[in-house]
Amino acid sequence: MTTPILMPQMGESIAEGTIVRWIKKVGEAVGRDEPLFEISTDKVDAEIPSPVAGILAEIKVREGETVPVNSVVATIGDKVVVSAPAPVSQPAASPAARAEAPAATVVSGGNGDTQPVTGDPRRTRSSPLVRRIAREHNVDIAGLHGTGVGGRVTKHDILGFLEHRPSPAPAVIGHVPAFKPGEAVEIVPMGVMRKKIAEHMVLSRRTSAHVHSVFEVNFARVAKIREAKKAEYERAGLKLTYLAFIVKAVADALVLFPVLNSSIDGDNIVYKKDINLGIAVALEWGLIVPVVKQANGKSVRELSRAIADLADRARAKQLKPEDVQGGTFTITNPGTFGAQFGMPIINQPQVAILGIGAIEKRAVVIDDAIAIRPMAYLTMGYDHRLIDGAIADQFLSKLKETLERFDESWA
């Protein structure tokens, strides 16, 4: 008896994943929940555990190959049944084979131009992200050539179409090469996660009208509470960081400003009932955003534990699919590396993201006197299609007030 091993879905909008490394070899024994292979998507790099114990009987997808979610990537048997390694990916269909495809339909390029493309009702099956991009750019998905399973249109397909379709008023811009012949360079291919992040960031810039607001916050009150509670947290095996206080304040402020915890779906606003905060974690090979679920119902202690757990498992590539799903608002912390502030890009389909600058002592004026206080800049990027500056500034003002008058009982 054999058990098929599937490519997992590591996020709502994720339609495919890339096998980075097989941890086990064909013929080797594998235990239940023992790491079997490593994957990379635009959301996360993760080691995928085996759902059953047995012998790795067959590997169907080679390292470096990208396949749709729920594709069978391997099989595990209850005895030694060894199959040959996966064959090299098949080349694209010949022109003759493509000629047998269904009749052509017409796709609007969004600027009045049309072009014939192959139509197939199966290609209307796509992820919510792909359908949203198609709506926003007036593209009929049914007319696109899909490279996914069963002709499924992937994010790569829709972005490729948008990139190459005619522009209403094309500008003649010369391509500037990255290097000149004979120049001393080293060329290294982008990793899977880096490529996916690049696509995601370009998509976000194309989708949202980015605006940023910056507030300066006095962290003296938080620093005092943190110093008083530090030993107590350490006895419980926890490290009390400024981030936990900020996450608590953000979660409470979002209850008062629900539009910042929403998404845009065509002409509709989707208000999220749960406040699920994505916490960006910087890794050597990219950036991962695991999610603290229902953050508004947690204390600083509970948030500290949740943040530490997610960060540790992200660095160890032990995140589960549910750990990176369902985020409604993102917090990123460039201040960890000394940055005064940053201008973060929104994590689609969210409508806002908060950046935390370095918390450091500065000279400030308090009651007409110069004082030294731990200060930091908080920067919020938000989608101006939905959020006006007044709402964004009211939210940041509430956040500032909460942090500067933090209730010690919350910790």
PDB file of C-alpha atoms in Angstrom, residues 240-348:
ATOM      1  CA  LEU A 240       9.891  40.745  26.893  1.00  0.00           C
ATOM      2  CA  THR A 241      10.501  42.933  23.835  1.00  0.00           C
ATOM      3  CA  TYR A 242       9.141  46.294  22.723  1.00  0.00           C
ATOM      4  CA  LEU A 243       7.511  44.493  19.796  1.00  0.00           C
ATOM      5  CA  ALA A 244       5.034  42.697  22.062  1.00  0.00           C
ATOM      6  CA  PHE A 245       3.818  46.040  23.469  1.00  0.00           C
ATOM      7  CA  ILE A 246       3.453  47.468  19.960  1.00  0.00           C
ATOM      8  CA  VAL A 247       1.538  44.421  18.722  1.00  0.00           C
ATOM      9  CA  LYS A 248      -0.842  44.731  21.684  1.00  0.00           C
ATOM     10  CA  ALA A 249      -1.416  48.434  20.982  1.00  0.00           C
ATOM     11  CA  VAL A 250      -1.964  47.800  17.252  1.00  0.00           C
ATOM     12  CA  ALA A 251      -4.489  45.022  17.913  1.00  0.00           C
ATOM     13  CA  ASP A 252      -6.510  47.240  20.242  1.00  0.00           C
ATOM     14  CA  ALA A 253      -6.385  50.221  17.870  1.00  0.00           C
ATOM     15  CA  LEU A 254      -7.623  48.130  14.939  1.00  0.00           C
ATOM     16  CA  VAL A 255     -10.803  47.369  16.886  1.00  0.00           C
ATOM     17  CA  LEU A 256     -11.538  51.099  16.805  1.00  0.00           C
ATOM     18  CA  PHE A 257     -10.519  51.536  13.149  1.00  0.00           C
ATOM     19  CA  PRO A 258     -11.841  48.403  11.349  1.00  0.00           C
ATOM     20  CA  VAL A 259     -11.252  49.848   7.860  1.00  0.00           C
ATOM     21  CA  LEU A 260      -7.520  49.279   8.426  1.00  0.00           C
ATOM     22  CA  ASN A 261      -8.306  45.611   9.022  1.00  0.00           C
ATOM     23  CA  SER A 262     -10.109  45.152   5.718  1.00  0.00           C
ATOM     24  CA  SER A 263      -9.484  44.359   2.041  1.00  0.00           C
ATOM     25  CA  ILE A 264     -10.793  45.652  -1.275  1.00  0.00           C
ATOM     26  CA  ASP A 265     -12.715  43.233  -3.498  1.00  0.00           C
ATOM     27  CA  GLY A 266     -13.656  45.022  -6.705  1.00  0.00           C
ATOM     28  CA  ASP A 267     -16.103  47.736  -5.636  1.00  0.00           C
ATOM     29  CA  ASN A 268     -16.673  46.155  -2.215  1.00  0.00           C
ATOM     30  CA  ILE A 269     -14.927  46.555   1.142  1.00  0.00           C
ATOM     31  CA  VAL A 270     -14.382  43.292   3.020  1.00  0.00           C
ATOM     32  CA  TYR A 271     -14.180  43.929   6.767  1.00  0.00           C
ATOM     33  CA  LYS A 272     -12.334  41.153   8.609  1.00  0.00           C
ATOM     34  CA  LYS A 273     -13.865  40.159  11.932  1.00  0.00           C
ATOM     35  CA  ASP A 274     -10.649  38.610  13.264  1.00  0.00           C
ATOM     36  CA  ILE A 275      -7.526  40.691  13.837  1.00  0.00           C
ATOM     37  CA  ASN A 276      -4.687  38.491  12.593  1.00  0.00           C
ATOM     38  CA  LEU A 277      -1.358  40.290  12.690  1.00  0.00           C
ATOM     39  CA  GLY A 278       1.440  39.293  10.332  1.00  0.00           C
ATOM     40  CA  ILE A 279       4.870  39.777  11.921  1.00  0.00           C
ATOM     41  CA  ALA A 280       7.660  40.083   9.336  1.00  0.00           C
ATOM     42  CA  VAL A 281      10.669  37.901  10.153  1.00  0.00           C
ATOM     43  CA  ALA A 282      13.934  38.601   8.320  1.00  0.00           C
ATOM     44  CA  LEU A 283      15.870  35.508   7.258  1.00  0.00           C
ATOM     45  CA  GLU A 284      19.163  35.104   5.448  1.00  0.00           C
ATOM     46  CA  TRP A 285      17.337  33.949   2.317  1.00  0.00           C
ATOM     47  CA  GLY A 286      14.330  36.304   2.370  1.00  0.00           C
ATOM     48  CA  LEU A 287      11.419  37.592   4.412  1.00  0.00           C
ATOM     49  CA  ILE A 288       8.621  35.534   5.969  1.00  0.00           C
ATOM     50  CA  VAL A 289       5.420  36.881   7.518  1.00  0.00           C
ATOM     51  CA  PRO A 290       3.896  34.375   9.985  1.00  0.00           C
ATOM     52  CA  VAL A 291       0.581  35.387  11.544  1.00  0.00           C
ATOM     53  CA  VAL A 292      -0.509  35.850  15.163  1.00  0.00           C
ATOM     54  CA  LYS A 293      -4.177  34.841  15.045  1.00  0.00           C
ATOM     55  CA  GLN A 294      -6.862  36.784  16.975  1.00  0.00           C
ATOM     56  CA  ALA A 295      -4.257  39.104  18.438  1.00  0.00           C
ATOM     57  CA  ASN A 296      -6.843  41.455  19.961  1.00  0.00           C
ATOM     58  CA  GLY A 297      -7.795  38.786  22.500  1.00  0.00           C
ATOM     59  CA  LYS A 298      -4.262  38.267  23.801  1.00  0.00           C
ATOM     60  CA  SER A 299      -2.237  39.843  26.611  1.00  0.00           C
ATOM     61  CA  VAL A 300       1.347  41.064  26.204  1.00  0.00           C
ATOM     62  CA  ARG A 301       2.540  37.795  27.762  1.00  0.00           C
ATOM     63  CA  GLU A 302       0.523  35.699  25.306  1.00  0.00           C
ATOM     64  CA  LEU A 303       1.694  37.828  22.396  1.00  0.00           C
ATOM     65  CA  SER A 304       5.335  37.504  23.494  1.00  0.00           C
ATOM     66  CA  ARG A 305       5.003  33.731  23.511  1.00  0.00           C
ATOM     67  CA  ALA A 306       3.244  33.636  20.125  1.00  0.00           C
ATOM     68  CA  ILE A 307       5.743  35.986  18.438  1.00  0.00           C
ATOM     69  CA  ALA A 308       8.768  34.083  19.756  1.00  0.00           C
ATOM     70  CA  ASP A 309       7.290  30.736  18.714  1.00  0.00           C
ATOM     71  CA  LEU A 310       6.528  31.883  15.162  1.00  0.00           C
ATOM     72  CA  ALA A 311       9.927  33.557  14.719  1.00  0.00           C
ATOM     73  CA  ASP A 312      11.813  30.487  15.989  1.00  0.00           C
ATOM     74  CA  ARG A 313       9.876  28.107  13.753  1.00  0.00           C
ATOM     75  CA  ALA A 314      10.256  30.443  10.750  1.00  0.00           C
ATOM     76  CA  ARG A 315      14.055  30.403  11.113  1.00  0.00           C
ATOM     77  CA  ALA A 316      13.996  26.619  11.555  1.00  0.00           C
ATOM     78  CA  LYS A 317      11.695  26.197   8.511  1.00  0.00           C
ATOM     79  CA  GLN A 318       9.091  24.539  10.717  1.00  0.00           C
ATOM     80  CA  LEU A 319       6.089  26.744   9.929  1.00  0.00           C
ATOM     81  CA  LYS A 320       2.806  25.051   9.049  1.00  0.00           C
ATOM     82  CA  PRO A 321       0.444  26.249   6.289  1.00  0.00           C
ATOM     83  CA  GLU A 322      -1.952  27.779   8.806  1.00  0.00           C
ATOM     84  CA  ASP A 323       0.895  29.826  10.318  1.00  0.00           C
ATOM     85  CA  VAL A 324       1.133  32.040   7.212  1.00  0.00           C
ATOM     86  CA  GLN A 325      -2.556  32.246   6.321  1.00  0.00           C
ATOM     87  CA  GLY A 326      -5.251  34.744   7.199  1.00  0.00           C
ATOM     88  CA  GLY A 327      -3.177  37.858   7.949  1.00  0.00           C
ATOM     89  CA  THR A 328      -5.237  41.067   8.047  1.00  0.00           C
ATOM     90  CA  PHE A 329      -2.547  43.664   8.965  1.00  0.00           C
ATOM     91  CA  THR A 330       1.258  43.456   8.889  1.00  0.00           C
ATOM     92  CA  ILE A 331       3.966  44.791  11.207  1.00  0.00           C
ATOM     93  CA  THR A 332       7.583  45.009  10.061  1.00  0.00           C
ATOM     94  CA  ASN A 333      10.513  46.037  12.236  1.00  0.00           C
ATOM     95  CA  PRO A 334      13.419  47.594  10.291  1.00  0.00           C
ATOM     96  CA  GLY A 335      14.473  49.291  13.528  1.00  0.00           C
ATOM     97  CA  THR A 336      16.031  45.986  14.589  1.00  0.00           C
ATOM     98  CA  PHE A 337      18.889  46.822  12.240  1.00  0.00           C
ATOM     99  CA  GLY A 338      19.108  50.486  13.261  1.00  0.00           C
ATOM    100  CA  ALA A 339      16.840  52.097  10.652  1.00  0.00           C
ATOM    101  CA  GLN A 340      15.170  55.320  11.841  1.00  0.00           C
ATOM    102  CA  PHE A 341      12.110  54.453   9.776  1.00  0.00           C
ATOM    103  CA  GLY A 342      11.131  52.775   6.513  1.00  0.00           C
ATOM    104  CA  MET A 343       8.398  53.131   3.901  1.00  0.00           C
ATOM    105  CA  PRO A 344       7.039  49.565   3.757  1.00  0.00           C
ATOM    106  CA  ILE A 345       5.038  48.148   0.858  1.00  0.00           C
ATOM    107  CA  ILE A 346       1.566  46.799   1.628  1.00  0.00           C
ATOM    108  CA  ASN A 347       1.193  43.027   1.926  1.00  0.00           C
ATOM    109  CA  GLN A 348      -1.676  42.254  -0.479  1.00  0.00           C
TER     110      GLN A 348
END
